Amino acid sequence: MAGGLLLSGAVAALLTTALPVQTSSPVFDDPPPDKIVINIATVNGSGCPQGTAAVAVSPDNTAFTVTYSSYLAQVGGNSDPTAFRKNCQLNLVVHVPQGFTYAVASADYRGFLSLQPGAAATQKASYYFQGSSNTVPRSHPFNGPYNDDWQATDSTDWGQLVWAPCGVLRNFNINTELRVSAGSSAPDKVSFMTMDSTDGDISTVYHLAWKECPHS
């Protein structure tokens, strides 16, 4: 149950980015007092084997965090040939308080990056609702040499926020990817990228915006 609740937070973020923009209702400065309930439908990907990803919703309903413990892409040395790319797709069911809807205003990604001279890496994320062909991809490139923490932020202007539809329950998808390329670096040297914090866990925070649904 704990893992399901955690992952459900990630789903909420995804749902908000893929739906059509609606501007008829006012945006609320304060989130609704009731809690968000997020359930995990599926978690798939080489970067998030079973039991290695969790989602937690903040007490004030303004954000949720996805934590990974095994999200690592690498090339060079004795690395597995398929290890250069890792991904994780979260399929979430998000229940929001009655009368409210939400959008993902921004997402903060962080981890550690070690790139040899000539190597490169990319962090990418896509957000979309189940059954929708509309996606919102964002990517952040990095070039070697690099040996330090990394951080990237996907942000959306208020006028461009994509809101979850009022009164409709749709699964929300977040697909993240880490990709490392050896480029011109020495084949025996390892380059890698993780999405994690300094304690070894990968944490991604999705910040939510709220508005009230129109009264019927």
mmCIF file with all atom_site columns, C-alpha atoms in Angstrom:
data_model
loop_
_atom_site.group_PDB
_atom_site.id
_atom_site.type_symbol
_atom_site.label_atom_id
_atom_site.label_alt_id
_atom_site.label_comp_id
_atom_site.label_asym_id
_atom_site.label_entity_id
_atom_site.label_seq_id
_atom_site.pdbx_PDB_ins_code
_atom_site.Cartn_x
_atom_site.Cartn_y
_atom_site.Cartn_z
_atom_site.occupancy
_atom_site.B_iso_or_equiv
_atom_site.pdbx_formal_charge
_atom_site.auth_seq_id
_atom_site.auth_comp_id
_atom_site.auth_asym_id
_atom_site.auth_atom_id
_atom_site.pdbx_PDB_model_num
ATOM 1   C CA . MET A 1 1   ? 0.000   0.000  0.000   1.00 0.00 ? 1   MET A CA 1
ATOM 2   C CA . ALA A 1 2   ? 2.804   2.435  0.835   1.00 0.00 ? 2   ALA A CA 1
ATOM 3   C CA . GLY A 1 3   ? 4.443   1.966  -2.548  1.00 0.00 ? 3   GLY A CA 1
ATOM 4   C CA . GLY A 1 4   ? 1.117   2.392  -4.299  1.00 0.00 ? 4   GLY A CA 1
ATOM 5   C CA . LEU A 1 5   ? 0.411   5.627  -2.481  1.00 0.00 ? 5   LEU A CA 1
ATOM 6   C CA . LEU A 1 6   ? 3.842   6.970  -3.320  1.00 0.00 ? 6   LEU A CA 1
ATOM 7   C CA . LEU A 1 7   ? 3.640   6.187  -6.988  1.00 0.00 ? 7   LEU A CA 1
ATOM 8   C CA . SER A 1 8   ? 0.185   7.671  -7.192  1.00 0.00 ? 8   SER A CA 1
ATOM 9   C CA . GLY A 1 9   ? 1.728   11.088 -6.646  1.00 0.00 ? 9   GLY A CA 1
ATOM 10  C CA . ALA A 1 10  ? 3.694   10.750 -9.819  1.00 0.00 ? 10  ALA A CA 1
ATOM 11  C CA . VAL A 1 11  ? 0.580   9.916  -11.744 1.00 0.00 ? 11  VAL A CA 1
ATOM 12  C CA . ALA A 1 12  ? -1.057  13.135 -10.656 1.00 0.00 ? 12  ALA A CA 1
ATOM 13  C CA . ALA A 1 13  ? 1.750   15.135 -12.154 1.00 0.00 ? 13  ALA A CA 1
ATOM 14  C CA . LEU A 1 14  ? 1.505   13.390 -15.471 1.00 0.00 ? 14  LEU A CA 1
ATOM 15  C CA . LEU A 1 15  ? -2.218  13.882 -15.843 1.00 0.00 ? 15  LEU A CA 1
ATOM 16  C CA . THR A 1 16  ? -1.932  17.622 -15.536 1.00 0.00 ? 16  THR A CA 1
ATOM 17  C CA . THR A 1 17  ? 0.564   18.081 -18.335 1.00 0.00 ? 17  THR A CA 1
ATOM 18  C CA . ALA A 1 18  ? -1.236  16.228 -21.115 1.00 0.00 ? 18  ALA A CA 1
ATOM 19  C CA . LEU A 1 19  ? -4.728  17.663 -21.160 1.00 0.00 ? 19  LEU A CA 1
ATOM 20  C CA . PRO A 1 20  ? -5.959  20.680 -23.116 1.00 0.00 ? 20  PRO A CA 1
ATOM 21  C CA . VAL A 1 21  ? -5.347  24.055 -21.549 1.00 0.00 ? 21  VAL A CA 1
ATOM 22  C CA . GLN A 1 22  ? -8.401  25.508 -19.842 1.00 0.00 ? 22  GLN A CA 1
ATOM 23  C CA . THR A 1 23  ? -8.465  29.102 -18.707 1.00 0.00 ? 23  THR A CA 1
ATOM 24  C CA . SER A 1 24  ? -12.137 29.679 -17.919 1.00 0.00 ? 24  SER A CA 1
ATOM 25  C CA . SER A 1 25  ? -11.782 28.949 -14.203 1.00 0.00 ? 25  SER A CA 1
ATOM 26  C CA . PRO A 1 26  ? -9.702  30.998 -11.787 1.00 0.00 ? 26  PRO A CA 1
ATOM 27  C CA . VAL A 1 27  ? -6.456  29.560 -10.490 1.00 0.00 ? 27  VAL A CA 1
ATOM 28  C CA . PHE A 1 28  ? -6.423  29.001 -6.753  1.00 0.00 ? 28  PHE A CA 1
ATOM 29  C CA . ASP A 1 29  ? -3.442  30.194 -4.740  1.00 0.00 ? 29  ASP A CA 1
ATOM 30  C CA . ASP A 1 30  ? -4.131  27.555 -2.094  1.00 0.00 ? 30  ASP A CA 1
ATOM 31  C CA . PRO A 1 31  ? -4.485  23.806 -2.682  1.00 0.00 ? 31  PRO A CA 1
ATOM 32  C CA . PRO A 1 32  ? -7.660  22.013 -1.572  1.00 0.00 ? 32  PRO A CA 1
ATOM 33  C CA . PRO A 1 33  ? -7.645  20.882 2.064   1.00 0.00 ? 33  PRO A CA 1
ATOM 34  C CA . ASP A 1 34  ? -8.478  17.255 1.290   1.00 0.00 ? 34  ASP A CA 1
ATOM 35  C CA . LYS A 1 35  ? -5.749  14.795 0.409   1.00 0.00 ? 35  LYS A CA 1
ATOM 36  C CA . ILE A 1 36  ? -4.820  13.535 -3.037  1.00 0.00 ? 36  ILE A CA 1
ATOM 37  C CA . VAL A 1 37  ? -5.021  9.770  -3.391  1.00 0.00 ? 37  VAL A CA 1
ATOM 38  C CA . ILE A 1 38  ? -2.651  8.319  -5.959  1.00 0.00 ? 38  ILE A CA 1
ATOM 39  C CA . ASN A 1 39  ? -2.662  4.681  -6.950  1.00 0.00 ? 39  ASN A CA 1
ATOM 40  C CA . ILE A 1 40  ? -0.085  2.975  -9.135  1.00 0.00 ? 40  ILE A CA 1
ATOM 41  C CA . ALA A 1 41  ? -1.524  1.219  -12.143 1.00 0.00 ? 41  ALA A CA 1
ATOM 42  C CA . THR A 1 42  ? 1.801   0.025  -13.558 1.00 0.00 ? 42  THR A CA 1
ATOM 43  C CA . VAL A 1 43  ? 5.512   0.729  -13.197 1.00 0.00 ? 43  VAL A CA 1
ATOM 44  C CA . ASN A 1 44  ? 7.664   -0.444 -16.071 1.00 0.00 ? 44  ASN A CA 1
ATOM 45  C CA . GLY A 1 45  ? 11.194  0.177  -17.219 1.00 0.00 ? 45  GLY A CA 1
ATOM 46  C CA . SER A 1 46  ? 14.822  -0.816 -16.944 1.00 0.00 ? 46  SER A CA 1
ATOM 47  C CA . GLY A 1 47  ? 15.452  2.096  -14.592 1.00 0.00 ? 47  GLY A CA 1
ATOM 48  C CA . CYS A 1 48  ? 12.799  1.119  -12.066 1.00 0.00 ? 48  CYS A CA 1
ATOM 49  C CA . PRO A 1 49  ? 12.715  -2.643 -11.452 1.00 0.00 ? 49  PRO A CA 1
ATOM 50  C CA . GLN A 1 50  ? 9.940   -3.848 -9.166  1.00 0.00 ? 50  GLN A CA 1
ATOM 51  C CA . GLY A 1 51  ? 10.296  -2.457 -5.661  1.00 0.00 ? 51  GLY A CA 1
ATOM 52  C CA . THR A 1 52  ? 12.789  0.299  -6.573  1.00 0.00 ? 52  THR A CA 1
ATOM 53  C CA . ALA A 1 53  ? 10.429  3.255  -7.117  1.00 0.00 ? 53  ALA A CA 1
ATOM 54  C CA . ALA A 1 54  ? 8.107   4.982  -4.656  1.00 0.00 ? 54  ALA A CA 1
ATOM 55  C CA . VAL A 1 55  ? 5.893   8.088  -4.632  1.00 0.00 ? 55  VAL A CA 1
ATOM 56  C CA . ALA A 1 56  ? 5.034   10.330 -1.689  1.00 0.00 ? 56  ALA A CA 1
ATOM 57  C CA . VAL A 1 57  ? 2.524   13.204 -1.678  1.00 0.00 ? 57  VAL A CA 1
ATOM 58  C CA . SER A 1 58  ? 3.367   16.279 0.375   1.00 0.00 ? 58  SER A CA 1
ATOM 59  C CA . PRO A 1 59  ? 1.067   16.994 3.364   1.00 0.00 ? 59  PRO A CA 1
ATOM 60  C CA . ASP A 1 60  ? -0.138  20.269 1.822   1.00 0.00 ? 60  ASP A CA 1
ATOM 61  C CA . ASN A 1 61  ? -1.029  18.676 -1.562  1.00 0.00 ? 61  ASN A CA 1
ATOM 62  C CA . THR A 1 62  ? 1.298   21.013 -3.473  1.00 0.00 ? 62  THR A CA 1
ATOM 63  C CA . ALA A 1 63  ? 3.848   18.453 -4.655  1.00 0.00 ? 63  ALA A CA 1
ATOM 64  C CA . PHE A 1 64  ? 4.721   14.797 -4.870  1.00 0.00 ? 64  PHE A CA 1
ATOM 65  C CA . THR A 1 65  ? 8.096   13.078 -4.925  1.00 0.00 ? 65  THR A CA 1
ATOM 66  C CA . VAL A 1 66  ? 9.151   9.989  -6.838  1.00 0.00 ? 66  VAL A CA 1
ATOM 67  C CA . THR A 1 67  ? 12.152  8.198  -5.351  1.00 0.00 ? 67  THR A CA 1
ATOM 68  C CA . TYR A 1 68  ? 14.266  5.667  -7.231  1.00 0.00 ? 68  TYR A CA 1
ATOM 69  C CA . SER A 1 69  ? 16.947  3.372  -5.828  1.00 0.00 ? 69  SER A CA 1
ATOM 70  C CA . SER A 1 70  ? 18.244  1.718  -9.010  1.00 0.00 ? 70  SER A CA 1
ATOM 71  C CA . TYR A 1 71  ? 18.154  4.277  -11.820 1.00 0.00 ? 71  TYR A CA 1
ATOM 72  C CA . LEU A 1 72  ? 21.581  4.191  -13.528 1.00 0.00 ? 72  LEU A CA 1
ATOM 73  C CA . ALA A 1 73  ? 22.705  4.439  -17.169 1.00 0.00 ? 73  ALA A CA 1
ATOM 74  C CA . GLN A 1 74  ? 26.321  3.898  -18.152 1.00 0.00 ? 74  GLN A CA 1
ATOM 75  C CA . VAL A 1 75  ? 28.738  3.169  -21.014 1.00 0.00 ? 75  VAL A CA 1
ATOM 76  C CA . GLY A 1 76  ? 32.390  2.192  -21.366 1.00 0.00 ? 76  GLY A CA 1
ATOM 77  C CA . GLY A 1 77  ? 34.604  -0.326 -19.627 1.00 0.00 ? 77  GLY A CA 1
ATOM 78  C CA . ASN A 1 78  ? 32.734  -3.540 -18.851 1.00 0.00 ? 78  ASN A CA 1
ATOM 79  C CA . SER A 1 79  ? 29.304  -1.936 -19.010 1.00 0.00 ? 79  SER A CA 1
ATOM 80  C CA . ASP A 1 80  ? 26.462  -4.018 -20.415 1.00 0.00 ? 80  ASP A CA 1
ATOM 81  C CA . PRO A 1 81  ? 25.800  -2.952 -24.034 1.00 0.00 ? 81  PRO A CA 1
ATOM 82  C CA . THR A 1 82  ? 22.177  -2.175 -23.150 1.00 0.00 ? 82  THR A CA 1
ATOM 83  C CA . ALA A 1 83  ? 23.026  -0.095 -20.065 1.00 0.00 ? 83  ALA A CA 1
ATOM 84  C CA . PHE A 1 84  ? 23.527  3.153  -22.013 1.00 0.00 ? 84  PHE A CA 1
ATOM 85  C CA . ARG A 1 85  ? 19.782  3.866  -21.806 1.00 0.00 ? 85  ARG A CA 1
ATOM 86  C CA . LYS A 1 86  ? 17.441  3.403  -18.852 1.00 0.00 ? 86  LYS A CA 1
ATOM 87  C CA . ASN A 1 87  ? 13.835  4.472  -18.575 1.00 0.00 ? 87  ASN A CA 1
ATOM 88  C CA . CYS A 1 88  ? 10.903  4.330  -16.199 1.00 0.00 ? 88  CYS A CA 1
ATOM 89  C CA . GLN A 1 89  ? 7.239   4.765  -17.075 1.00 0.00 ? 89  GLN A CA 1
ATOM 90  C CA . LEU A 1 90  ? 4.768   5.422  -14.293 1.00 0.00 ? 90  LEU A CA 1
ATOM 91  C CA . ASN A 1 91  ? 1.091   4.897  -15.033 1.00 0.00 ? 91  ASN A CA 1
ATOM 92  C CA . LEU A 1 92  ? -0.865  6.561  -12.246 1.00 0.00 ? 92  LEU A CA 1
ATOM 93  C CA . VAL A 1 93  ? -4.477  6.913  -11.200 1.00 0.00 ? 93  VAL A CA 1
ATOM 94  C CA . VAL A 1 94  ? -4.973  10.219 -9.400  1.00 0.00 ? 94  VAL A CA 1
ATOM 95  C CA . HIS A 1 95  ? -8.025  11.000 -7.275  1.00 0.00 ? 95  HIS A CA 1
ATOM 96  C CA . VAL A 1 96  ? -8.331  14.707 -6.468  1.00 0.00 ? 96  VAL A CA 1
ATOM 97  C CA . PRO A 1 97  ? -10.688 16.432 -4.032  1.00 0.00 ? 97  PRO A CA 1
ATOM 98  C CA . GLN A 1 98  ? -14.187 17.023 -5.418  1.00 0.00 ? 98  GLN A CA 1
ATOM 99  C CA . GLY A 1 99  ? -14.567 20.316 -7.221  1.00 0.00 ? 99  GLY A CA 1
ATOM 100 C CA . PHE A 1 100 ? -10.857 20.774 -7.962  1.00 0.00 ? 100 PHE A CA 1
ATOM 101 C CA . THR A 1 101 ? -8.461  19.959 -10.752 1.00 0.00 ? 101 THR A CA 1
ATOM 102 C CA . TYR A 1 102 ? -4.717  20.299 -11.045 1.00 0.00 ? 102 TYR A CA 1
ATOM 103 C CA . ALA A 1 103 ? -1.787  20.787 -13.405 1.00 0.00 ? 103 ALA A CA 1
ATOM 104 C CA . VAL A 1 104 ? 1.919   20.099 -13.061 1.00 0.00 ? 104 VAL A CA 1
ATOM 105 C CA . ALA A 1 105 ? 3.601   23.485 -12.959 1.00 0.00 ? 105 ALA A CA 1
ATOM 106 C CA . SER A 1 106 ? 7.172   22.185 -12.737 1.00 0.00 ? 106 SER A CA 1
ATOM 107 C CA . ALA A 1 107 ? 9.284   19.110 -12.121 1.00 0.00 ? 107 ALA A CA 1
ATOM 108 C CA . ASP A 1 108 ? 12.723  18.992 -10.504 1.00 0.00 ? 108 ASP A CA 1
ATOM 109 C CA . TYR A 1 109 ? 15.110  16.187 -11.463 1.00 0.00 ? 109 TYR A CA 1
ATOM 110 C CA . ARG A 1 110 ? 18.489  15.545 -9.874  1.00 0.00 ? 110 ARG A CA 1
ATOM 111 C CA . GLY A 1 111 ? 21.205  12.953 -9.623  1.00 0.00 ? 111 GLY A CA 1
ATOM 112 C CA . PHE A 1 112 ? 24.921  12.373 -10.096 1.00 0.00 ? 112 PHE A CA 1
ATOM 113 C CA . LEU A 1 113 ? 26.771  12.519 -13.397 1.00 0.00 ? 113 LEU A CA 1
ATOM 114 C CA . SER A 1 114 ? 30.255  11.297 -14.299 1.00 0.00 ? 114 SER A CA 1
ATOM 115 C CA . LEU A 1 115 ? 31.218  11.907 -17.927 1.00 0.00 ? 115 LEU A CA 1
ATOM 116 C CA . GLN A 1 116 ? 34.614  11.324 -19.497 1.00 0.00 ? 116 GLN A CA 1
ATOM 117 C CA . PRO A 1 117 ? 35.932  13.951 -21.959 1.00 0.00 ? 117 PRO A CA 1
ATOM 118 C CA . GLY A 1 118 ? 34.043  13.454 -25.207 1.00 0.00 ? 118 GLY A CA 1
ATOM 119 C CA . ALA A 1 119 ? 31.079  11.659 -23.596 1.00 0.00 ? 119 ALA A CA 1
ATOM 120 C CA . ALA A 1 120 ? 27.545  13.075 -23.342 1.00 0.00 ? 120 ALA A CA 1
ATOM 121 C CA . ALA A 1 121 ? 24.285  12.379 -21.497 1.00 0.00 ? 121 ALA A CA 1
ATOM 122 C CA . THR A 1 122 ? 20.627  13.374 -21.690 1.00 0.00 ? 122 THR A CA 1
ATOM 123 C CA . GLN A 1 123 ? 17.780  13.354 -19.194 1.00 0.00 ? 123 GLN A CA 1
ATOM 124 C CA . LYS A 1 124 ? 14.339  13.311 -20.818 1.00 0.00 ? 124 LYS A CA 1
ATOM 125 C CA . ALA A 1 125 ? 10.762  13.233 -19.576 1.00 0.00 ? 125 ALA A CA 1
ATOM 126 C CA . SER A 1 126 ? 7.392   12.954 -21.336 1.00 0.00 ? 126 SER A CA 1
ATOM 127 C CA . TYR A 1 127 ? 3.958   13.533 -19.817 1.00 0.00 ? 127 TYR A CA 1
ATOM 128 C CA . TYR A 1 128 ? 0.649   12.342 -21.242 1.00 0.00 ? 128 TYR A CA 1
ATOM 129 C CA . PHE A 1 129 ? -2.770  10.951 -20.405 1.00 0.00 ? 129 PHE A CA 1
ATOM 130 C CA . GLN A 1 130 ? -3.709  7.397  -21.247 1.00 0.00 ? 130 GLN A CA 1
ATOM 131 C CA . GLY A 1 131 ? -5.311  7.175  -24.654 1.00 0.00 ? 131 GLY A CA 1
ATOM 132 C CA . SER A 1 132 ? -4.063  10.593 -25.743 1.00 0.00 ? 132 SER A CA 1
ATOM 133 C CA . SER A 1 133 ? -1.648  11.185 -28.605 1.00 0.00 ? 133 SER A CA 1
ATOM 134 C CA . ASN A 1 134 ? -0.566  14.501 -27.078 1.00 0.00 ? 134 ASN A CA 1
ATOM 135 C CA . THR A 1 135 ? 2.758   14.362 -25.264 1.00 0.00 ? 135 THR A CA 1
ATOM 136 C CA . VAL A 1 136 ? 4.858   17.018 -23.570 1.00 0.00 ? 136 VAL A CA 1
ATOM 137 C CA . PRO A 1 137 ? 8.514   15.952 -23.942 1.00 0.00 ? 137 PRO A CA 1
ATOM 138 C CA . ARG A 1 138 ? 11.327  17.855 -22.229 1.00 0.00 ? 138 ARG A CA 1
ATOM 139 C CA . SER A 1 139 ? 15.041  17.010 -22.428 1.00 0.00 ? 139 SER A CA 1
ATOM 140 C CA . HIS A 1 140 ? 18.244  18.284 -20.825 1.00 0.00 ? 140 HIS A CA 1
ATOM 141 C CA . PRO A 1 141 ? 21.662  17.530 -22.407 1.00 0.00 ? 141 PRO A CA 1
ATOM 142 C CA . PHE A 1 142 ? 25.027  17.374 -20.624 1.00 0.00 ? 142 PHE A CA 1
ATOM 143 C CA . ASN A 1 143 ? 28.559  17.148 -22.025 1.00 0.00 ? 143 ASN A CA 1
ATOM 144 C CA . GLY A 1 144 ? 31.785  15.787 -20.590 1.00 0.00 ? 144 GLY A CA 1
ATOM 145 C CA . PRO A 1 145 ? 34.048  16.206 -18.844 1.00 0.00 ? 145 PRO A CA 1
ATOM 146 C CA . TYR A 1 146 ? 31.656  16.281 -15.891 1.00 0.00 ? 146 TYR A CA 1
ATOM 147 C CA . ASN A 1 147 ? 31.893  14.783 -12.403 1.00 0.00 ? 147 ASN A CA 1
ATOM 148 C CA . ASP A 1 148 ? 29.343  16.309 -10.063 1.00 0.00 ? 148 ASP A CA 1
ATOM 149 C CA . ASP A 1 149 ? 25.689  16.409 -9.039  1.00 0.00 ? 149 ASP A CA 1
ATOM 150 C CA . TRP A 1 150 ? 23.280  17.474 -11.769 1.00 0.00 ? 150 TRP A CA 1
ATOM 151 C CA . GLN A 1 151 ? 19.872  19.085 -11.634 1.00 0.00 ? 151 GLN A CA 1
ATOM 152 C CA . ALA A 1 152 ? 17.274  19.921 -14.281 1.00 0.00 ? 152 ALA A CA 1
ATOM 153 C CA . THR A 1 153 ? 13.876  21.600 -14.082 1.00 0.00 ? 153 THR A CA 1
ATOM 154 C CA . ASP A 1 154 ? 10.909  21.349 -16.424 1.00 0.00 ? 154 ASP A CA 1
ATOM 155 C CA . SER A 1 155 ? 8.740   24.421 -15.903 1.00 0.00 ? 155 SER A CA 1
ATOM 156 C CA . THR A 1 156 ? 5.552   25.676 -17.539 1.00 0.00 ? 156 THR A CA 1
ATOM 157 C CA . ASP A 1 157 ? 4.236   29.225 -17.752 1.00 0.00 ? 157 ASP A CA 1
ATOM 158 C CA . TRP A 1 158 ? 0.894   29.650 -16.005 1.00 0.00 ? 158 TRP A CA 1
ATOM 159 C CA . GLY A 1 159 ? -0.822  30.440 -19.270 1.00 0.00 ? 159 GLY A CA 1
ATOM 160 C CA . GLN A 1 160 ? 0.403   27.161 -20.757 1.00 0.00 ? 160 GLN A CA 1
ATOM 161 C CA . LEU A 1 161 ? -0.561  24.802 -17.931 1.00 0.00 ? 161 LEU A CA 1
ATOM 162 C CA . VAL A 1 162 ? -2.446  21.701 -19.036 1.00 0.00 ? 162 VAL A CA 1
ATOM 163 C CA . TRP A 1 163 ? -5.164  20.833 -16.557 1.00 0.00 ? 163 TRP A CA 1
ATOM 164 C CA . ALA A 1 164 ? -6.655  17.471 -15.694 1.00 0.00 ? 164 ALA A CA 1
ATOM 165 C CA . PRO A 1 165 ? -10.284 17.394 -16.897 1.00 0.00 ? 165 PRO A CA 1
ATOM 166 C CA . CYS A 1 166 ? -12.894 18.101 -14.267 1.00 0.00 ? 166 CYS A CA 1
ATOM 167 C CA . GLY A 1 167 ? -14.997 15.101 -13.306 1.00 0.00 ? 167 GLY A CA 1
ATOM 168 C CA . VAL A 1 168 ? -13.017 12.697 -15.502 1.00 0.00 ? 168 VAL A CA 1
ATOM 169 C CA . LEU A 1 169 ? -10.644 10.026 -14.223 1.00 0.00 ? 169 LEU A CA 1
ATOM 170 C CA . ARG A 1 170 ? -7.822  9.206  -16.613 1.00 0.00 ? 170 ARG A CA 1
ATOM 171 C CA . ASN A 1 171 ? -4.560  7.454  -15.957 1.00 0.00 ? 171 ASN A CA 1
ATOM 172 C CA . PHE A 1 172 ? -1.607  9.782  -16.155 1.00 0.00 ? 172 PHE A CA 1
ATOM 173 C CA . ASN A 1 173 ? 1.758   8.692  -17.537 1.00 0.00 ? 173 ASN A CA 1
ATOM 174 C CA . ILE A 1 174 ? 5.238   9.974  -16.791 1.00 0.00 ? 174 ILE A CA 1
ATOM 175 C CA . ASN A 1 175 ? 8.008   8.471  -18.855 1.00 0.00 ? 175 ASN A CA 1
ATOM 176 C CA . THR A 1 176 ? 11.541  9.437  -17.829 1.00 0.00 ? 176 THR A CA 1
ATOM 177 C CA . GLU A 1 177 ? 14.774  8.434  -19.519 1.00 0.00 ? 177 GLU A CA 1
ATOM 178 C CA . LEU A 1 178 ? 18.517  8.619  -18.874 1.00 0.00 ? 178 LEU A CA 1
ATOM 179 C CA . ARG A 1 179 ? 20.848  8.136  -21.847 1.00 0.00 ? 179 ARG A CA 1
ATOM 180 C CA . VAL A 1 180 ? 24.658  8.162  -21.903 1.00 0.00 ? 180 VAL A CA 1
ATOM 181 C CA . SER A 1 181 ? 26.806  8.227  -25.059 1.00 0.00 ? 181 SER A CA 1
ATOM 182 C CA . ALA A 1 182 ? 30.519  7.366  -25.100 1.00 0.00 ? 182 ALA A CA 1
ATOM 183 C CA . GLY A 1 183 ? 31.155  9.731  -27.996 1.00 0.00 ? 183 GLY A CA 1
ATOM 184 C CA . SER A 1 184 ? 34.887  10.179 -28.486 1.00 0.00 ? 184 SER A CA 1
ATOM 185 C CA . SER A 1 185 ? 35.800  9.116  -24.942 1.00 0.00 ? 185 SER A CA 1
ATOM 186 C CA . ALA A 1 186 ? 38.253  6.262  -24.329 1.00 0.00 ? 186 ALA A CA 1
ATOM 187 C CA . PRO A 1 187 ? 36.444  2.880  -24.598 1.00 0.00 ? 187 PRO A CA 1
ATOM 188 C CA . ASP A 1 188 ? 37.947  1.616  -21.327 1.00 0.00 ? 188 ASP A CA 1
ATOM 189 C CA . LYS A 1 189 ? 36.671  4.609  -19.342 1.00 0.00 ? 189 LYS A CA 1
ATOM 190 C CA . VAL A 1 190 ? 33.216  4.473  -17.758 1.00 0.00 ? 190 VAL A CA 1
ATOM 191 C CA . SER A 1 191 ? 30.708  7.315  -17.991 1.00 0.00 ? 191 SER A CA 1
ATOM 192 C CA . PHE A 1 192 ? 27.449  7.120  -16.056 1.00 0.00 ? 192 PHE A CA 1
ATOM 193 C CA . MET A 1 193 ? 24.365  9.056  -15.004 1.00 0.00 ? 193 MET A CA 1
ATOM 194 C CA . THR A 1 194 ? 22.045  8.411  -12.081 1.00 0.00 ? 194 THR A CA 1
ATOM 195 C CA . MET A 1 195 ? 18.836  10.101 -11.064 1.00 0.00 ? 195 MET A CA 1
ATOM 196 C CA . ASP A 1 196 ? 19.255  10.217 -7.326  1.00 0.00 ? 196 ASP A CA 1
ATOM 197 C CA . SER A 1 197 ? 20.223  12.213 -4.282  1.00 0.00 ? 197 SER A CA 1
ATOM 198 C CA . THR A 1 198 ? 23.487  12.144 -2.380  1.00 0.00 ? 198 THR A CA 1
ATOM 199 C CA . ASP A 1 199 ? 22.251  9.331  -0.137  1.00 0.00 ? 199 ASP A CA 1
ATOM 200 C CA . GLY A 1 200 ? 21.842  7.014  -3.124  1.00 0.00 ? 200 GLY A CA 1
ATOM 201 C CA . ASP A 1 201 ? 18.123  7.474  -3.750  1.00 0.00 ? 201 ASP A CA 1
ATOM 202 C CA . ILE A 1 202 ? 16.838  9.215  -6.844  1.00 0.00 ? 202 ILE A CA 1
ATOM 203 C CA . SER A 1 203 ? 14.291  11.882 -6.019  1.00 0.00 ? 203 SER A CA 1
ATOM 204 C CA . THR A 1 204 ? 12.116  13.780 -8.468  1.00 0.00 ? 204 THR A CA 1
ATOM 205 C CA . VAL A 1 205 ? 9.685   16.429 -7.223  1.00 0.00 ? 205 VAL A CA 1
ATOM 206 C CA . TYR A 1 206 ? 6.581   17.412 -9.211  1.00 0.00 ? 206 TYR A CA 1
ATOM 207 C CA . HIS A 1 207 ? 5.014   20.724 -8.188  1.00 0.00 ? 207 HIS A CA 1
ATOM 208 C CA . LEU A 1 208 ? 1.253   21.049 -8.612  1.00 0.00 ? 208 LEU A CA 1
ATOM 209 C CA . ALA A 1 209 ? -0.977  24.009 -9.442  1.00 0.00 ? 209 ALA A CA 1
ATOM 210 C CA . TRP A 1 210 ? -4.677  23.991 -8.503  1.00 0.00 ? 210 TRP A CA 1
ATOM 211 C CA . LYS A 1 211 ? -7.916  25.540 -9.672  1.00 0.00 ? 211 LYS A CA 1
ATOM 212 C CA . GLU A 1 212 ? -11.612 25.070 -8.918  1.00 0.00 ? 212 GLU A CA 1
ATOM 213 C CA . CYS A 1 213 ? -13.801 23.289 -11.443 1.00 0.00 ? 213 CYS A CA 1
ATOM 214 C CA . PRO A 1 214 ? -16.761 25.237 -12.885 1.00 0.00 ? 214 PRO A CA 1
ATOM 215 C CA . HIS A 1 215 ? -19.986 24.751 -10.958 1.00 0.00 ? 215 HIS A CA 1
ATOM 216 C CA . SER A 1 216 ? -22.544 22.700 -12.838 1.00 0.00 ? 216 SER A CA 1
#
